[in-house]
Amino acid sequence: MTGEKANIVIGLNTVIVAVTEDYPRVLTIRDGNNSLFRGQELRALPFGLLDSAKDRTLELGVRRWVKEQTGLELGYVEQLYTFGDKSRNPGEIRNSRFISIAYLALIRESVPLGDGDSQWVGYYSFLPWEDRREYGRRVIEEEIVPELVDWAGKAVGKDIQRERLDRIAIAFGLGEASWDVEKTLERYELIYEAGMAEEFFSDLDPEGKVTPEKDKVMGQRMAMDYRRMLATALGRMRGKIRYRPVVFELLPPEFTLYQLQRIVEALSGVRLHKQNFRRLVDRGGLVERTGCLDENTGGRPAEFFRFRRSVLRERRDTGVGLPGGA
């Protein structure tokens, strides 16, 4: 048996995250500025093709592309996942298999200066159901769950209906299941499969003849499968909060415990009990006092802390953790 040999194209994407004013934000570019996405106006993630001659490693390629497109120098970077669904090929490389190796980067927000029309956008504008501090809880109960249950009921066969209902309950914490902050990708996939994401229809019909009902669409659309990348990255960040000190990448060198809690709440999308959170931080030995006070609190001065880096040598589990949320 013979077949045409596929042409493989390797791309590099980066989910660059900052937390500003209690909300996670992701750095995006306008995909119309990228030759792969001419004629479109959707937001995309910083992206570039791997240059096998110029880029000694994949990570160096990521850092080079981000610098060129956004003007930002990345600090913390880790490989996230490889995306290679057959339906994801953009424009001029549609006849090739397009593989994207995605990376996650955490930085403190600064003004991008590159040539890619860079813009910081609220993370939860793309995945609004993930912020249960305010809007997300209501939109799940009043809009998403009823639509998903209706979608499950339309499946052919009782077994498939039951399977869908089980997936919905587990992903969205219904019935005996509890809300799991890390099940971000599972929730997005359900919303996608139920036709509540515009990307479902563009994947189904690239010509745009099949369109969704606008009142059922959830969240701001992105180019290609970039919202799937965002959901994957959010789940990774939330998981790492439990066992790695990644949140400190998003804070200044000196910070208050209130600032630390707000960062964790922003990433996890849930409110945390103040005293429980502080006991968890204190028990973990993650921070140390600086002896300085923040006088600009509008009330009682707050003490400044810094990350105690020696904890990295003392034990493997160095996360802030996620105590019970409100």
Coordinates of C-alpha atoms in Angstrom, one line a residue:
M1 CA 0.0 0.0 0.0
T2 CA 1.4 3.4 -1.0
G3 CA 0.5 6.9 0.0
E4 CA 1.6 10.5 -0.6
K5 CA 4.3 11.5 1.8
A6 CA 3.1 14.3 4.1
N7 CA 5.0 17.6 4.3
I8 CA 5.4 18.4 8.0
V9 CA 5.7 22.0 9.1
I10 CA 6.8 22.8 12.7
G11 CA 5.6 26.0 14.3
L12 CA 6.3 27.4 17.8
N13 CA 3.6 29.2 19.9
T14 CA 3.8 30.9 23.2
V15 CA 1.1 31.5 25.8
I16 CA 2.6 34.5 27.6
V17 CA 0.7 35.3 30.9
A18 CA 0.8 38.1 33.3
V19 CA -1.6 39.1 36.2
T20 CA -2.6 42.7 36.3
E21 CA -5.2 44.3 38.6
D22 CA -6.4 40.9 39.8
Y23 CA -6.9 39.4 36.3
P24 CA -4.7 37.1 34.3
R25 CA -3.9 38.6 30.9
V26 CA -2.4 36.9 27.8
L27 CA -0.3 38.6 25.2
T28 CA -1.8 38.3 21.7
I29 CA -1.0 39.4 18.2
R30 CA -3.4 40.2 15.3
D31 CA -3.1 37.2 13.0
G32 CA -3.5 39.4 9.9
N33 CA 0.1 40.5 10.5
N34 CA 1.3 37.0 10.1
S35 CA 1.7 35.7 6.5
L36 CA 0.1 32.5 7.6
F37 CA -3.2 34.3 8.4
R38 CA -3.6 36.9 5.8
G39 CA -7.1 38.4 5.5
Q40 CA -8.2 37.5 9.1
E41 CA -8.6 39.8 12.0
L42 CA -8.8 37.3 14.9
R43 CA -6.4 37.5 17.8
A44 CA -3.6 34.9 17.8
L45 CA -0.8 33.8 20.1
P46 CA 2.8 34.8 19.2
F47 CA 3.9 32.4 16.6
G48 CA 6.7 31.5 14.3
L49 CA 8.1 28.7 12.2
L50 CA 11.1 26.8 13.5
D51 CA 14.2 27.8 11.7
S52 CA 16.3 24.6 11.8
A53 CA 19.4 26.4 10.8
K54 CA 19.1 29.4 13.1
D55 CA 17.4 27.9 16.2
R56 CA 19.8 25.6 18.1
T57 CA 16.9 24.6 20.4
L58 CA 13.1 24.9 20.2
E59 CA 13.1 27.2 23.3
L60 CA 15.7 29.6 21.6
G61 CA 13.4 29.7 18.6
V62 CA 10.4 30.6 20.8
R63 CA 12.4 33.4 22.5
R64 CA 13.6 34.7 19.2
W65 CA 10.1 34.9 17.7
V66 CA 8.6 36.5 20.8
K67 CA 11.3 39.1 20.8
E68 CA 10.7 39.9 17.1
Q69 CA 6.9 40.0 17.4
T70 CA 6.4 41.6 20.8
G71 CA 9.7 43.1 21.8
L72 CA 9.6 41.2 25.1
E73 CA 12.5 39.2 26.7
L74 CA 11.0 36.1 28.3
G75 CA 12.2 34.8 31.6
Y76 CA 10.3 31.7 32.9
V77 CA 9.4 29.4 29.9
E78 CA 8.3 25.7 29.8
Q79 CA 7.1 23.5 27.0
L80 CA 3.4 23.0 27.2
Y81 CA 2.0 20.6 24.6
T82 CA 2.1 19.7 21.0
F83 CA -0.9 20.4 18.8
G84 CA -1.3 18.6 15.5
D85 CA -4.9 18.0 14.6
K86 CA -5.3 17.6 10.9
S87 CA -8.0 20.3 10.7
R88 CA -5.8 23.1 12.1
N89 CA -3.7 24.1 9.1
P90 CA -3.9 27.8 8.2
G91 CA -3.9 29.5 4.8
E92 CA -0.8 29.0 2.8
I93 CA 0.3 25.7 4.4
R94 CA -3.1 24.1 4.2
N95 CA -1.8 21.2 2.2
S96 CA 0.8 20.3 4.8
R97 CA 0.5 18.8 8.3
F98 CA 1.0 21.7 10.6
I99 CA 2.4 20.9 14.0
S100 CA 2.6 23.5 16.7
I101 CA 4.8 23.1 19.8
A102 CA 3.3 25.4 22.4
Y103 CA 5.2 27.0 25.3
L104 CA 4.0 28.7 28.5
A105 CA 5.8 31.9 29.7
L106 CA 5.0 33.8 32.9
I107 CA 6.1 37.4 33.2
R108 CA 5.1 40.7 34.8
E109 CA 3.1 42.8 32.3
S110 CA 5.0 45.5 30.3
V111 CA 4.3 47.4 27.1
P112 CA 5.0 45.2 24.0
L113 CA 7.1 47.0 21.4
G114 CA 7.4 44.5 18.5
D115 CA 6.0 44.5 15.0
G116 CA 3.1 42.1 15.5
D117 CA 0.3 44.4 16.7
S118 CA 0.8 43.0 20.2
Q119 CA -1.9 43.5 22.7
W120 CA -2.6 42.2 26.3
V121 CA -6.1 40.7 26.5
G122 CA -8.0 39.4 29.5
Y123 CA -7.5 35.7 29.7
Y124 CA -11.1 35.1 30.8
S125 CA -12.5 37.0 27.8
F126 CA -11.7 33.8 25.9
L127 CA -12.7 31.4 28.6
P128 CA -15.2 33.4 30.7
W129 CA -16.6 30.3 32.5
E130 CA -13.3 29.7 34.2
D131 CA -13.5 32.8 36.5
R132 CA -15.9 31.7 39.2
R133 CA -15.2 34.8 41.3
E134 CA -17.8 36.7 39.5
Y135 CA -19.3 36.1 36.0
G136 CA -18.2 32.5 35.6
R137 CA -20.4 30.8 38.2
R138 CA -23.5 32.5 36.9
V139 CA -22.8 31.8 33.2
I140 CA -22.2 28.1 34.0
E141 CA -25.5 27.7 35.9
E142 CA -27.7 29.8 33.7
E143 CA -26.3 29.4 30.2
I144 CA -23.7 26.7 29.7
V145 CA -25.1 23.7 31.7
P146 CA -28.7 24.0 30.2
E147 CA -27.2 24.0 26.7
L148 CA -24.9 21.1 27.4
V149 CA -27.7 19.1 29.0
D150 CA -29.8 19.8 25.9
W151 CA -26.9 18.7 23.6
A152 CA -26.5 15.5 25.6
G153 CA -30.1 14.7 25.2
K154 CA -29.9 14.9 21.4
A155 CA -27.3 12.1 21.2
V156 CA -28.4 9.0 19.5
G157 CA -28.7 6.2 22.1
K158 CA -29.0 6.1 25.9
D159 CA -25.4 5.1 26.4
I160 CA -24.0 8.1 24.6
Q161 CA -26.5 10.4 26.4
R162 CA -25.4 9.0 29.7
E163 CA -21.7 9.4 28.8
R164 CA -22.2 13.0 27.9
L165 CA -24.1 13.8 31.1
D166 CA -21.3 12.1 33.1
R167 CA -18.7 14.2 31.3
I168 CA -20.7 17.4 32.0
A169 CA -21.1 16.6 35.7
I170 CA -17.4 15.8 36.2
A171 CA -16.1 18.8 34.2
F172 CA -18.4 21.4 35.7
G173 CA -18.7 20.0 39.3
L174 CA -22.4 19.1 39.2
G175 CA -24.2 16.7 41.6
E176 CA -21.8 14.7 43.7
A177 CA -18.8 16.0 41.7
S178 CA -16.9 19.0 42.9
W179 CA -15.4 21.9 40.9
D180 CA -11.8 21.0 39.8
V181 CA -9.9 24.1 38.8
E182 CA -7.6 22.0 36.6
K183 CA -10.2 20.5 34.3
T184 CA -10.0 23.5 32.0
L185 CA -9.4 21.6 28.8
E186 CA -12.2 19.1 29.5
R187 CA -14.6 22.1 29.9
Y188 CA -13.5 23.7 26.7
E189 CA -13.8 20.5 24.8
L190 CA -17.4 20.1 25.9
I191 CA -18.3 23.6 25.0
Y192 CA -16.6 23.1 21.6
E193 CA -18.3 19.8 20.9
A194 CA -21.7 21.2 21.8
G195 CA -21.3 23.9 19.2
M196 CA -20.9 26.8 21.8
A197 CA -17.5 27.8 20.4
E198 CA -17.3 29.5 17.0
E199 CA -14.2 27.4 16.2
F200 CA -16.3 24.3 16.0
F201 CA -18.2 25.7 13.0
S202 CA -15.1 27.0 11.2
D203 CA -13.4 23.6 11.6
L204 CA -16.6 21.9 10.4
D205 CA -16.9 24.2 7.4
P206 CA -13.9 26.3 6.5
E207 CA -15.9 28.1 3.8
G208 CA -18.1 29.7 6.5
K209 CA -21.5 28.5 5.2
V210 CA -22.4 26.9 8.6
T211 CA -22.6 29.4 11.4
P212 CA -23.4 29.2 15.1
E213 CA -26.4 30.7 16.9
K214 CA -24.8 33.9 18.3
D215 CA -26.7 33.8 21.6
K216 CA -25.2 30.4 22.3
V217 CA -21.5 31.3 21.6
M218 CA -19.3 31.5 24.7
G219 CA -16.3 33.6 24.9
Q220 CA -14.2 35.6 22.4
R221 CA -13.0 33.5 19.4
M222 CA -9.3 33.2 18.5
A223 CA -7.6 32.1 15.3
M224 CA -7.2 28.4 14.7
D225 CA -7.1 26.3 17.9
Y226 CA -5.5 28.9 20.1
R227 CA -8.3 28.8 22.7
R228 CA -7.6 25.1 23.1
M229 CA -4.0 26.2 23.8
L230 CA -5.2 28.7 26.4
A231 CA -7.3 26.1 28.1
T232 CA -4.4 23.7 28.3
A233 CA -2.1 26.4 29.6
L234 CA -4.5 27.5 32.3
G235 CA -4.9 24.0 33.5
R236 CA -1.1 23.6 33.7
M237 CA -0.7 26.9 35.7
R238 CA -3.4 25.9 38.1
G239 CA -1.9 22.5 38.6
K240 CA 1.6 24.0 39.2
I241 CA 0.3 26.4 41.8
R242 CA -0.1 23.3 44.0
Y243 CA 3.5 22.1 43.9
R244 CA 5.8 24.6 42.2
P245 CA 6.4 28.3 43.1
V246 CA 5.3 29.6 39.7
V247 CA 3.2 32.4 41.1
F248 CA 6.3 34.3 42.2
E249 CA 7.2 34.8 38.6
L250 CA 4.2 37.1 38.4
L251 CA 5.1 39.2 41.4
P252 CA 7.7 41.9 42.1
P253 CA 10.6 40.9 44.2
E254 CA 8.9 42.3 47.3
F255 CA 5.2 41.9 47.8
T256 CA 2.4 41.7 50.5
L257 CA 0.6 38.5 51.4
Y258 CA -2.6 40.2 50.1
Q259 CA -0.9 40.6 46.7
L260 CA 0.2 37.0 46.7
Q261 CA -3.4 35.8 47.5
R262 CA -4.9 38.0 44.7
I263 CA -2.5 36.4 42.2
V264 CA -3.5 32.9 43.2
E265 CA -7.1 33.8 43.1
A266 CA -6.7 35.4 39.6
L267 CA -5.1 32.2 38.2
S268 CA -7.4 29.8 40.0
G269 CA -10.6 31.7 39.3
V270 CA -11.9 31.2 42.8
R271 CA -12.0 33.3 46.0
L272 CA -9.8 32.0 48.9
H273 CA -10.3 32.2 52.6
K274 CA -7.8 34.7 53.8
Q275 CA -6.7 33.0 57.0
N276 CA -6.6 29.5 55.5
F277 CA -4.4 30.8 52.7
R278 CA -2.0 32.5 55.0
R279 CA -1.6 29.5 57.2
L280 CA -0.9 27.4 54.1
V281 CA 1.8 29.9 53.0
D282 CA 3.3 30.1 56.5
R283 CA 3.4 26.3 56.9
G284 CA 5.1 25.9 53.6
G285 CA 7.9 28.3 54.5
L286 CA 7.7 29.9 51.1
V287 CA 8.2 33.5 52.0
E288 CA 10.3 35.5 54.5
R289 CA 9.8 38.9 56.0
T290 CA 11.7 41.9 54.6
G291 CA 11.3 44.2 57.6
C292 CA 9.7 46.8 55.4
L293 CA 6.1 48.0 55.3
D294 CA 3.7 49.1 52.5
E295 CA 2.3 52.4 53.7
N296 CA 0.1 52.9 50.6
T297 CA -2.7 50.5 51.6
G298 CA -5.3 53.1 52.5
G299 CA -5.4 51.6 56.0
R300 CA -3.1 49.6 58.2
P301 CA 0.4 49.2 56.7
A302 CA 1.0 45.8 55.2
E303 CA 4.3 43.9 55.7
F304 CA 6.4 43.2 52.6
F305 CA 7.7 39.6 52.0
R306 CA 9.9 37.9 49.4
F307 CA 10.2 34.4 48.1
R308 CA 12.5 32.3 50.2
R309 CA 14.5 30.6 47.4
S310 CA 16.3 28.2 49.8
V311 CA 13.0 26.3 50.0
L312 CA 13.8 24.9 46.6
R313 CA 16.8 23.0 48.1
E314 CA 14.8 21.8 51.1
R315 CA 12.0 19.9 49.4
R316 CA 10.4 19.1 46.1
D317 CA 6.9 20.3 46.7
T318 CA 7.2 24.0 46.8
G319 CA 3.7 25.2 45.7
V320 CA 1.5 27.7 47.4
G321 CA -1.4 25.2 47.2
L322 CA -5.1 25.9 46.8
P323 CA -7.0 25.9 50.0
G324 CA -10.8 25.7 49.9
G325 CA -12.3 28.5 47.8
A326 CA -15.4 30.5 48.4

